[in-house]
Amino acid sequence: MRQSMAALLLIASLAACARENNAAPGALASNAAQSTAAPATAADPAAAASPEAAKGVGDLAAAAATQQEGSDLGATADSGESQLERIAALPSEGELPDGKWVPGKNYKVVSPAQPTNVAPGKVEVIEMFWYGCPHCYALDPAIESWRKNKPVHIEFVRVPVMWDQVHRAHARLFYTLKALGKLDELHTKVFDDIHENHNFLFVPNDPLATQRAQLQFAKENGVSEANFMQAYNSIAVQTSMLEADDLGRRYGIDAVPTFVIAGRYETDMAQAGGETNLFQLISDLAASEKHH
């Protein structure tokens, strides 16, 4: 049941966590169908689980489908602004070298620009992500490599999206590990546990079961129950989650992984034109801001 449930949840997550997911849903649905004993299909995932679990999967699938529309709490993707209103031309002094990158094609210009929280001389780069997103998981090794060799003026920050109960549950685990000083050590392991071990670290409509699953993960990785629960229920974690929710709304994040540079520019791998281009674009945008 656990493997069937995890596979179905991952099918739901794949439907809308990134823009470049054209062929993957069918392939994952086929794999999930082969790994379950019940005669369920991708079109009817609830058939493989109990009525209670089926309802949870249905709720999660609906939540995943809303990702292209933004938050489940009623905020639209562009916070009342049309897409055209959110795209503006770069000022002449901010044009990138050789016209390599085109605003409106390779990146969006956030209008109005949002304040950032970095030291003078630094440029903030945010990755909006979700642990359950297979695209975020696939890109994460490249992010880790880039993060270790990025220009010194770039301040890199991960921010989890907060669209629905599964996103909030994973965000709470992220900020709990951060509060414990364990994020660098366990960030990749969370991704691996979800996508390789099929332990989704989330139970639909059951916060206590979700908490137990996440606590068990932490204990298996050397965190004491007392320390985990203290951080899990801390004001610091709650505050971080509120701030993440606010950031996602202000930037109108409707898909992950999405990158925000200097509070002014948004891009992703599809817009940039591939993984290599993505990191070059981020560095170029950050460099253009550093010289302002």
PDB file of C-alpha atoms in Angstrom:
ATOM      1  CA  MET A   1       0.000   0.000   0.000  1.00  0.00           C
ATOM      2  CA  ARG A   2       2.810   2.421   0.874  1.00  0.00           C
ATOM      3  CA  GLN A   3       4.527   1.899  -2.496  1.00  0.00           C
ATOM      4  CA  SER A   4       1.243   2.208  -4.387  1.00  0.00           C
ATOM      5  CA  MET A   5       0.347   5.372  -2.517  1.00  0.00           C
ATOM      6  CA  ALA A   6       3.767   6.930  -3.103  1.00  0.00           C
ATOM      7  CA  ALA A   7       3.644   6.140  -6.810  1.00  0.00           C
ATOM      8  CA  LEU A   8       0.202   7.678  -7.143  1.00  0.00           C
ATOM      9  CA  LEU A   9       1.251  10.794  -5.261  1.00  0.00           C
ATOM     10  CA  LEU A  10       4.254  11.171  -7.536  1.00  0.00           C
ATOM     11  CA  ILE A  11       2.000  10.861 -10.592  1.00  0.00           C
ATOM     12  CA  ALA A  12      -0.100  13.690  -9.202  1.00  0.00           C
ATOM     13  CA  SER A  13       2.970  15.796  -8.508  1.00  0.00           C
ATOM     14  CA  LEU A  14       4.371  15.339 -12.003  1.00  0.00           C
ATOM     15  CA  ALA A  15       1.278  16.829 -13.614  1.00  0.00           C
ATOM     16  CA  ALA A  16       2.133  20.426 -12.885  1.00  0.00           C
ATOM     17  CA  CYS A  17       5.372  21.062 -11.040  1.00  0.00           C
ATOM     18  CA  ALA A  18       7.278  22.385 -14.050  1.00  0.00           C
ATOM     19  CA  ARG A  19       6.625  23.678 -17.527  1.00  0.00           C
ATOM     20  CA  GLU A  20       8.753  21.183 -19.481  1.00  0.00           C
ATOM     21  CA  ASN A  21       6.914  17.974 -18.577  1.00  0.00           C
ATOM     22  CA  ASN A  22       5.390  16.949 -21.890  1.00  0.00           C
ATOM     23  CA  ALA A  23       6.328  13.270 -22.108  1.00  0.00           C
ATOM     24  CA  ALA A  24       7.120  12.323 -18.535  1.00  0.00           C
ATOM     25  CA  PRO A  25       3.607  11.819 -17.048  1.00  0.00           C
ATOM     26  CA  GLY A  26       2.789   8.881 -19.315  1.00  0.00           C
ATOM     27  CA  ALA A  27       6.086   7.158 -18.587  1.00  0.00           C
ATOM     28  CA  LEU A  28       5.741   7.530 -14.831  1.00  0.00           C
ATOM     29  CA  ALA A  29       2.118   6.397 -14.969  1.00  0.00           C
ATOM     30  CA  SER A  30       3.218   3.253 -16.817  1.00  0.00           C
ATOM     31  CA  ASN A  31       5.913   2.505 -14.237  1.00  0.00           C
ATOM     32  CA  ALA A  32       3.491   3.039 -11.387  1.00  0.00           C
ATOM     33  CA  ALA A  33       0.927   0.743 -12.986  1.00  0.00           C
ATOM     34  CA  GLN A  34       3.517  -2.027 -13.271  1.00  0.00           C
ATOM     35  CA  SER A  35       4.538  -1.640  -9.607  1.00  0.00           C
ATOM     36  CA  THR A  36       1.004  -1.972  -8.190  1.00  0.00           C
ATOM     37  CA  ALA A  37      -1.018  -5.150  -7.853  1.00  0.00           C
ATOM     38  CA  ALA A  38      -4.378  -3.420  -8.262  1.00  0.00           C
ATOM     39  CA  PRO A  39      -5.666  -2.923 -11.831  1.00  0.00           C
ATOM     40  CA  ALA A  40      -5.508   0.878 -11.600  1.00  0.00           C
ATOM     41  CA  THR A  41      -4.661   3.176 -14.463  1.00  0.00           C
ATOM     42  CA  ALA A  42      -3.164   6.664 -14.478  1.00  0.00           C
ATOM     43  CA  ALA A  43      -6.585   7.989 -15.402  1.00  0.00           C
ATOM     44  CA  ASP A  44      -8.143   6.415 -12.321  1.00  0.00           C
ATOM     45  CA  PRO A  45      -5.495   6.430  -9.562  1.00  0.00           C
ATOM     46  CA  ALA A  46      -8.052   6.126  -6.776  1.00  0.00           C
ATOM     47  CA  ALA A  47      -8.821   2.539  -7.821  1.00  0.00           C
ATOM     48  CA  ALA A  48      -5.535   1.345  -6.317  1.00  0.00           C
ATOM     49  CA  ALA A  49      -6.160   2.542  -2.770  1.00  0.00           C
ATOM     50  CA  SER A  50      -8.713   2.486   0.015  1.00  0.00           C
ATOM     51  CA  PRO A  51     -11.608   4.998  -0.137  1.00  0.00           C
ATOM     52  CA  GLU A  52      -9.825   7.205   2.406  1.00  0.00           C
ATOM     53  CA  ALA A  53      -6.522   7.054   0.565  1.00  0.00           C
ATOM     54  CA  ALA A  54      -8.276   7.540  -2.762  1.00  0.00           C
ATOM     55  CA  LYS A  55      -9.835  10.740  -1.485  1.00  0.00           C
ATOM     56  CA  GLY A  56      -6.404  11.938  -0.365  1.00  0.00           C
ATOM     57  CA  VAL A  57      -4.865  11.156  -3.743  1.00  0.00           C
ATOM     58  CA  GLY A  58      -7.738  12.878  -5.488  1.00  0.00           C
ATOM     59  CA  ASP A  59      -7.267  15.944  -3.329  1.00  0.00           C
ATOM     60  CA  LEU A  60      -3.537  15.932  -4.015  1.00  0.00           C
ATOM     61  CA  ALA A  61      -4.046  15.532  -7.760  1.00  0.00           C
ATOM     62  CA  ALA A  62      -6.419  18.491  -7.718  1.00  0.00           C
ATOM     63  CA  ALA A  63      -3.885  20.510  -5.758  1.00  0.00           C
ATOM     64  CA  ALA A  64      -1.132  19.612  -8.199  1.00  0.00           C
ATOM     65  CA  ALA A  65      -3.348  20.709 -11.068  1.00  0.00           C
ATOM     66  CA  THR A  66      -3.675  24.148  -9.505  1.00  0.00           C
ATOM     67  CA  GLN A  67       0.071  24.711  -9.557  1.00  0.00           C
ATOM     68  CA  GLN A  68      -0.098  26.409 -12.939  1.00  0.00           C
ATOM     69  CA  GLU A  69      -2.597  28.798 -11.357  1.00  0.00           C
ATOM     70  CA  GLY A  70      -0.548  29.582  -8.240  1.00  0.00           C
ATOM     71  CA  SER A  71      -1.584  29.273  -4.601  1.00  0.00           C
ATOM     72  CA  ASP A  72      -4.574  27.214  -3.460  1.00  0.00           C
ATOM     73  CA  LEU A  73      -5.624  30.075  -1.190  1.00  0.00           C
ATOM     74  CA  GLY A  74      -7.090  32.204  -3.932  1.00  0.00           C
ATOM     75  CA  ALA A  75      -4.145  34.250  -5.175  1.00  0.00           C
ATOM     76  CA  THR A  76      -3.931  34.312  -8.955  1.00  0.00           C
ATOM     77  CA  ALA A  77      -0.638  33.598 -10.665  1.00  0.00           C
ATOM     78  CA  ASP A  78      -0.049  37.240 -11.467  1.00  0.00           C
ATOM     79  CA  SER A  79      -1.793  38.772  -8.419  1.00  0.00           C
ATOM     80  CA  GLY A  80      -4.323  40.601 -10.592  1.00  0.00           C
ATOM     81  CA  GLU A  81      -1.811  41.741 -13.192  1.00  0.00           C
ATOM     82  CA  SER A  82      -1.919  40.474 -16.763  1.00  0.00           C
ATOM     83  CA  GLN A  83       1.080  38.607 -18.110  1.00  0.00           C
ATOM     84  CA  LEU A  84       1.975  41.553 -20.316  1.00  0.00           C
ATOM     85  CA  GLU A  85       1.975  43.889 -17.334  1.00  0.00           C
ATOM     86  CA  ARG A  86       4.579  41.693 -15.642  1.00  0.00           C
ATOM     87  CA  ILE A  87       6.995  41.820 -18.570  1.00  0.00           C
ATOM     88  CA  ALA A  88       8.958  45.048 -18.985  1.00  0.00           C
ATOM     89  CA  ALA A  89      11.957  46.000 -21.059  1.00  0.00           C
ATOM     90  CA  LEU A  90      15.308  46.264 -19.330  1.00  0.00           C
ATOM     91  CA  PRO A  91      16.569  49.805 -18.852  1.00  0.00           C
ATOM     92  CA  SER A  92      19.433  50.586 -21.220  1.00  0.00           C
ATOM     93  CA  GLU A  93      22.057  50.409 -18.481  1.00  0.00           C
ATOM     94  CA  GLY A  94      20.859  46.923 -17.565  1.00  0.00           C
ATOM     95  CA  GLU A  95      21.060  45.341 -21.003  1.00  0.00           C
ATOM     96  CA  LEU A  96      22.952  42.074 -21.039  1.00  0.00           C
ATOM     97  CA  PRO A  97      26.100  41.506 -23.124  1.00  0.00           C
ATOM     98  CA  ASP A  98      25.755  40.990 -26.880  1.00  0.00           C
ATOM     99  CA  GLY A  99      21.957  40.813 -26.694  1.00  0.00           C
ATOM    100  CA  LYS A 100      22.268  37.101 -25.835  1.00  0.00           C
ATOM    101  CA  TRP A 101      19.224  37.073 -23.547  1.00  0.00           C
ATOM    102  CA  VAL A 102      15.835  38.429 -24.572  1.00  0.00           C
ATOM    103  CA  PRO A 103      13.399  39.796 -21.958  1.00  0.00           C
ATOM    104  CA  GLY A 104       9.994  38.198 -22.326  1.00  0.00           C
ATOM    105  CA  LYS A 105      11.581  35.113 -23.900  1.00  0.00           C
ATOM    106  CA  ASN A 106      14.512  34.016 -21.738  1.00  0.00           C
ATOM    107  CA  TYR A 107      13.312  35.720 -18.571  1.00  0.00           C
ATOM    108  CA  LYS A 108      10.559  37.908 -17.185  1.00  0.00           C
ATOM    109  CA  VAL A 109      11.164  41.260 -15.591  1.00  0.00           C
ATOM    110  CA  VAL A 110       9.231  41.527 -12.332  1.00  0.00           C
ATOM    111  CA  SER A 111       7.220  44.725 -12.183  1.00  0.00           C
ATOM    112  CA  PRO A 112       7.340  46.229  -9.680  1.00  0.00           C
ATOM    113  CA  ALA A 113      10.708  44.902  -8.502  1.00  0.00           C
ATOM    114  CA  GLN A 114      10.629  43.360  -5.021  1.00  0.00           C
ATOM    115  CA  PRO A 115      12.988  44.178  -2.136  1.00  0.00           C
ATOM    116  CA  THR A 116      15.648  41.623  -1.255  1.00  0.00           C
ATOM    117  CA  ASN A 117      17.388  40.807   2.000  1.00  0.00           C
ATOM    118  CA  VAL A 118      21.104  40.627   1.232  1.00  0.00           C
ATOM    119  CA  ALA A 119      24.170  42.602   2.235  1.00  0.00           C
ATOM    120  CA  PRO A 120      25.437  45.501   0.106  1.00  0.00           C
ATOM    121  CA  GLY A 121      27.386  44.227  -2.886  1.00  0.00           C
ATOM    122  CA  LYS A 122      25.479  40.938  -2.898  1.00  0.00           C
ATOM    123  CA  VAL A 123      22.806  39.839  -5.389  1.00  0.00           C
ATOM    124  CA  GLU A 124      20.045  37.513  -4.209  1.00  0.00           C
ATOM    125  CA  VAL A 125      19.193  34.446  -6.306  1.00  0.00           C
ATOM    126  CA  ILE A 126      16.156  32.480  -5.112  1.00  0.00           C
ATOM    127  CA  GLU A 127      15.180  29.007  -6.223  1.00  0.00           C
ATOM    128  CA  MET A 128      11.468  28.378  -5.683  1.00  0.00           C
ATOM    129  CA  PHE A 129      11.128  24.599  -5.418  1.00  0.00           C
ATOM    130  CA  TRP A 130       9.179  21.646  -4.045  1.00  0.00           C
ATOM    131  CA  TYR A 131      10.647  18.411  -2.696  1.00  0.00           C
ATOM    132  CA  GLY A 132       7.923  16.403  -4.458  1.00  0.00           C
ATOM    133  CA  CYS A 133       8.733  17.844  -7.889  1.00  0.00           C
ATOM    134  CA  PRO A 134      10.706  15.442 -10.129  1.00  0.00           C
ATOM    135  CA  HIS A 135      12.035  18.385 -12.149  1.00  0.00           C
ATOM    136  CA  CYS A 136      13.438  20.023  -9.006  1.00  0.00           C
ATOM    137  CA  TYR A 137      14.987  16.680  -8.061  1.00  0.00           C
ATOM    138  CA  ALA A 138      16.563  16.224 -11.497  1.00  0.00           C
ATOM    139  CA  LEU A 139      18.041  19.726 -11.466  1.00  0.00           C
ATOM    140  CA  ASP A 140      19.262  19.708  -7.871  1.00  0.00           C
ATOM    141  CA  PRO A 141      22.697  18.084  -8.467  1.00  0.00           C
ATOM    142  CA  ALA A 142      23.508  20.797 -11.015  1.00  0.00           C
ATOM    143  CA  ILE A 143      22.344  23.463  -8.553  1.00  0.00           C
ATOM    144  CA  GLU A 144      24.581  22.000  -5.862  1.00  0.00           C
ATOM    145  CA  SER A 145      27.556  22.028  -8.215  1.00  0.00           C
ATOM    146  CA  TRP A 146      26.845  25.598  -9.331  1.00  0.00           C
ATOM    147  CA  ARG A 147      26.250  26.741  -5.737  1.00  0.00           C
ATOM    148  CA  LYS A 148      29.731  25.624  -4.729  1.00  0.00           C
ATOM    149  CA  ASN A 149      31.376  27.504  -7.606  1.00  0.00           C
ATOM    150  CA  LYS A 150      29.044  30.485  -8.113  1.00  0.00           C
ATOM    151  CA  PRO A 151      30.338  34.075  -8.247  1.00  0.00           C
ATOM    152  CA  VAL A 152      31.020  35.405  -4.760  1.00  0.00           C
ATOM    153  CA  HIS A 153      28.521  38.264  -5.149  1.00  0.00           C
ATOM    154  CA  ILE A 154      25.594  35.838  -5.531  1.00  0.00           C
ATOM    155  CA  GLU A 155      23.654  35.001  -2.371  1.00  0.00           C
ATOM    156  CA  PHE A 156      21.745  31.799  -3.139  1.00  0.00           C
ATOM    157  CA  VAL A 157      18.533  31.030  -1.223  1.00  0.00           C
ATOM    158  CA  ARG A 158      16.119  28.125  -1.562  1.00  0.00           C
ATOM    159  CA  VAL A 159      12.459  28.879  -0.867  1.00  0.00           C
ATOM    160  CA  PRO A 160       9.820  26.104  -0.897  1.00  0.00           C
ATOM    161  CA  VAL A 161       6.432  26.825  -2.447  1.00  0.00           C
ATOM    162  CA  MET A 162       3.382  26.783  -0.185  1.00  0.00           C
ATOM    163  CA  TRP A 163       0.487  26.104  -2.555  1.00  0.00           C
ATOM    164  CA  ASP A 164      -1.322  23.232  -0.817  1.00  0.00           C
ATOM    165  CA  GLN A 165      -1.088  20.853   2.136  1.00  0.00           C
ATOM    166  CA  VAL A 166       1.615  18.670   0.593  1.00  0.00           C
ATOM    167  CA  HIS A 167       3.754  21.689  -0.307  1.00  0.00           C
ATOM    168  CA  ARG A 168       3.334  23.162   3.176  1.00  0.00           C
ATOM    169  CA  ALA A 169       4.214  19.815   4.776  1.00  0.00           C
ATOM    170  CA  HIS A 170       7.430  19.550   2.781  1.00  0.00           C
ATOM    171  CA  ALA A 171       8.211  23.218   3.435  1.00  0.00           C
ATOM    172  CA  ARG A 172       7.854  22.600   7.158  1.00  0.00           C
ATOM    173  CA  LEU A 173      10.369  19.753   6.945  1.00  0.00           C
ATOM    174  CA  PHE A 174      12.745  22.000   4.961  1.00  0.00           C
ATOM    175  CA  TYR A 175      12.633  24.787   7.545  1.00  0.00           C
ATOM    176  CA  THR A 176      12.821  22.331  10.453  1.00  0.00           C
ATOM    177  CA  LEU A 177      16.049  20.874   9.060  1.00  0.00           C
ATOM    178  CA  LYS A 178      17.324  24.397   8.454  1.00  0.00           C
ATOM    179  CA  ALA A 179      16.571  25.393  12.060  1.00  0.00           C
ATOM    180  CA  LEU A 180      18.461  22.313  13.243  1.00  0.00           C
ATOM    181  CA  GLY A 181      21.501  23.197  11.130  1.00  0.00           C
ATOM    182  CA  LYS A 182      21.007  19.939   9.204  1.00  0.00           C
ATOM    183  CA  LEU A 183      19.847  21.272   5.857  1.00  0.00           C
ATOM    184  CA  ASP A 184      23.163  21.018   3.994  1.00  0.00           C
ATOM    185  CA  GLU A 185      23.568  17.467   5.252  1.00  0.00           C
ATOM    186  CA  LEU A 186      20.024  16.219   4.637  1.00  0.00           C
ATOM    187  CA  HIS A 187      18.599  18.301   1.760  1.00  0.00           C
ATOM    188  CA  THR A 188      19.625  15.781  -0.912  1.00  0.00           C
ATOM    189  CA  LYS A 189      18.553  12.875   1.307  1.00  0.00           C
ATOM    190  CA  VAL A 190      15.016  14.278   1.501  1.00  0.00           C
ATOM    191  CA  PHE A 191      14.879  14.350  -2.299  1.00  0.00           C
ATOM    192  CA  ASP A 192      16.293  10.813  -2.482  1.00  0.00           C
ATOM    193  CA  ASP A 193      13.855   9.438   0.091  1.00  0.00           C
ATOM    194  CA  ILE A 194      10.888  10.797  -1.843  1.00  0.00           C
ATOM    195  CA  HIS A 195      11.959  10.003  -5.395  1.00  0.00           C
ATOM    196  CA  GLU A 196      14.150   6.916  -4.946  1.00  0.00           C
ATOM    197  CA  ASN A 197      12.723   5.248  -1.843  1.00  0.00           C
ATOM    198  CA  HIS A 198       9.097   6.245  -2.552  1.00  0.00           C
ATOM    199  CA  ASN A 199       8.691   7.556   0.974  1.00  0.00           C
ATOM    200  CA  PHE A 200       6.690  10.702   0.278  1.00  0.00           C
ATOM    201  CA  LEU A 201       7.094  12.108   3.826  1.00  0.00           C
ATOM    202  CA  PHE A 202       3.465  13.185   3.659  1.00  0.00           C
ATOM    203  CA  VAL A 203       0.078  11.584   4.343  1.00  0.00           C
ATOM    204  CA  PRO A 204      -2.930  13.349   2.780  1.00  0.00           C
ATOM    205  CA  ASN A 205      -5.290  14.938   5.292  1.00  0.00           C
ATOM    206  CA  ASP A 206      -3.369  13.527   8.276  1.00  0.00           C
ATOM    207  CA  PRO A 207      -0.938  16.044   9.837  1.00  0.00           C
ATOM    208  CA  LEU A 208       0.003  13.698  12.686  1.00  0.00           C
ATOM    209  CA  ALA A 209       0.904  10.863  10.319  1.00  0.00           C
ATOM    210  CA  THR A 210       2.878  13.323   8.213  1.00  0.00           C
ATOM    211  CA  GLN A 211       4.712  14.478  11.329  1.00  0.00           C
ATOM    212  CA  ARG A 212       5.514  10.891  12.311  1.00  0.00           C
ATOM    213  CA  ALA A 213       6.854  10.126   8.827  1.00  0.00           C
ATOM    214  CA  GLN A 214       9.097  13.182   8.870  1.00  0.00           C
ATOM    215  CA  LEU A 215      10.235  12.491  12.443  1.00  0.00           C
ATOM    216  CA  GLN A 216      11.159   8.939  11.468  1.00  0.00           C
ATOM    217  CA  PHE A 217      13.219  10.272   8.555  1.00  0.00           C
ATOM    218  CA  ALA A 218      15.019  12.661  10.903  1.00  0.00           C
ATOM    219  CA  LYS A 219      15.723   9.969  13.501  1.00  0.00           C
ATOM    220  CA  GLU A 220      17.118   7.663  10.818  1.00  0.00           C
ATOM    221  CA  ASN A 221      19.512  10.475   9.946  1.00  0.00           C
ATOM    222  CA  GLY A 222      20.825  11.172  13.432  1.00  0.00           C
ATOM    223  CA  VAL A 223      18.369  13.804  14.719  1.00  0.00           C
ATOM    224  CA  SER A 224      16.879  13.209  18.160  1.00  0.00           C
ATOM    225  CA  GLU A 225      13.121  13.226  18.570  1.00  0.00           C
ATOM    226  CA  ALA A 226      13.275  16.003  21.162  1.00  0.00           C
ATOM    227  CA  ASN A 227      15.364  18.281  18.959  1.00  0.00           C
ATOM    228  CA  PHE A 228      13.238  17.597  15.900  1.00  0.00           C
ATOM    229  CA  MET A 229       9.938  18.296  17.648  1.00  0.00           C
ATOM    230  CA  GLN A 230      11.278  21.458  19.275  1.00  0.00           C
ATOM    231  CA  ALA A 231      12.290  22.857  15.888  1.00  0.00           C
ATOM    232  CA  TYR A 232       9.208  21.483  14.104  1.00  0.00           C
ATOM    233  CA  ASN A 233       6.889  23.396  16.436  1.00  0.00           C
ATOM    234  CA  SER A 234       9.060  26.497  16.772  1.00  0.00           C
ATOM    235  CA  ILE A 235       8.026  30.064  16.027  1.00  0.00           C
ATOM    236  CA  ALA A 236      11.087  30.369  13.779  1.00  0.00           C
ATOM    237  CA  VAL A 237       9.809  27.613  11.474  1.00  0.00           C
ATOM    238  CA  GLN A 238       6.298  29.058  11.436  1.00  0.00           C
ATOM    239  CA  THR A 239       7.684  32.496  10.606  1.00  0.00           C
ATOM    240  CA  SER A 240       9.828  31.098   7.793  1.00  0.00           C
ATOM    241  CA  MET A 241       6.802  29.385   6.279  1.00  0.00           C
ATOM    242  CA  LEU A 242       4.797  32.607   6.366  1.00  0.00           C
ATOM    243  CA  GLU A 243       7.655  34.438   4.671  1.00  0.00           C
ATOM    244  CA  ALA A 244       7.911  31.726   1.999  1.00  0.00           C
ATOM    245  CA  ASP A 245       4.188  31.992   1.347  1.00  0.00           C
ATOM    246  CA  ASP A 246       4.482  35.768   1.020  1.00  0.00           C
ATOM    247  CA  LEU A 247       7.400  35.496  -1.419  1.00  0.00           C
ATOM    248  CA  GLY A 248       5.576  33.000  -3.607  1.00  0.00           C
ATOM    249  CA  ARG A 249       2.558  35.288  -3.786  1.00  0.00           C
ATOM    250  CA  ARG A 250       4.556  38.450  -4.479  1.00  0.00           C
ATOM    251  CA  TYR A 251       6.399  36.812  -7.360  1.00  0.00           C
ATOM    252  CA  GLY A 252       3.298  35.030  -8.656  1.00  0.00           C
ATOM    253  CA  ILE A 253       5.108  31.686  -8.777  1.00  0.00           C
ATOM    254  CA  ASP A 254       3.049  29.238 -10.829  1.00  0.00           C
ATOM    255  CA  ALA A 255       5.586  26.489 -11.527  1.00  0.00           C
ATOM    256  CA  VAL A 256       8.783  25.063 -10.067  1.00  0.00           C
ATOM    257  CA  PRO A 257      11.717  25.145 -10.265  1.00  0.00           C
ATOM    258  CA  THR A 258      11.683  28.903 -10.856  1.00  0.00           C
ATOM    259  CA  PHE A 259      14.573  31.275 -10.182  1.00  0.00           C
ATOM    260  CA  VAL A 260      14.264  34.897  -9.072  1.00  0.00           C
ATOM    261  CA  ILE A 261      17.290  37.150  -9.471  1.00  0.00           C
ATOM    262  CA  ALA A 262      17.704  40.377  -7.472  1.00  0.00           C
ATOM    263  CA  GLY A 263      13.964  40.668  -6.931  1.00  0.00           C
ATOM    264  CA  ARG A 264      13.711  41.800 -10.558  1.00  0.00           C
ATOM    265  CA  TYR A 265      13.959  38.830 -12.884  1.00  0.00           C
ATOM    266  CA  GLU A 266      12.315  35.397 -13.123  1.00  0.00           C
ATOM    267  CA  THR A 267      13.460  32.494 -15.262  1.00  0.00           C
ATOM    268  CA  ASP A 268      13.460  28.719 -15.495  1.00  0.00           C
ATOM    269  CA  MET A 269      15.169  26.020 -17.525  1.00  0.00           C
ATOM    270  CA  ALA A 270      12.607  26.125 -20.341  1.00  0.00           C
ATOM    271  CA  GLN A 271      12.922  29.877 -20.809  1.00  0.00           C
ATOM    272  CA  ALA A 272      16.710  29.811 -20.549  1.00  0.00           C
ATOM    273  CA  GLY A 273      16.987  27.017 -23.095  1.00  0.00           C
ATOM    274  CA  GLY A 274      18.549  24.257 -21.043  1.00  0.00           C
ATOM    275  CA  GLU A 275      20.590  23.582 -17.935  1.00  0.00           C
ATOM    276  CA  THR A 276      23.865  25.174 -19.063  1.00  0.00           C
ATOM    277  CA  ASN A 277      22.084  28.262 -20.345  1.00  0.00           C
ATOM    278  CA  LEU A 278      20.112  28.544 -17.109  1.00  0.00           C
ATOM    279  CA  PHE A 279      23.147  29.016 -14.895  1.00  0.00           C
ATOM    280  CA  GLN A 280      24.827  31.330 -17.388  1.00  0.00           C
ATOM    281  CA  LEU A 281      21.676  33.452 -17.575  1.00  0.00           C
ATOM    282  CA  ILE A 282      21.418  33.600 -13.773  1.00  0.00           C
ATOM    283  CA  SER A 283      25.050  34.677 -13.533  1.00  0.00           C
ATOM    284  CA  ASP A 284      24.649  37.292 -16.271  1.00  0.00           C
ATOM    285  CA  LEU A 285      21.515  38.769 -14.702  1.00  0.00           C
ATOM    286  CA  ALA A 286      23.192  38.830 -11.299  1.00  0.00           C
ATOM    287  CA  ALA A 287      26.277  40.506 -12.806  1.00  0.00           C
ATOM    288  CA  SER A 288      24.141  43.178 -14.467  1.00  0.00           C
ATOM    289  CA  GLU A 289      22.601  43.977 -11.077  1.00  0.00           C
ATOM    290  CA  LYS A 290      25.945  44.003  -9.295  1.00  0.00           C
ATOM    291  CA  HIS A 291      27.181  46.790 -11.587  1.00  0.00           C
ATOM    292  CA  HIS A 292      24.167  49.021 -10.921  1.00  0.00           C
TER     293      HIS A 292
END
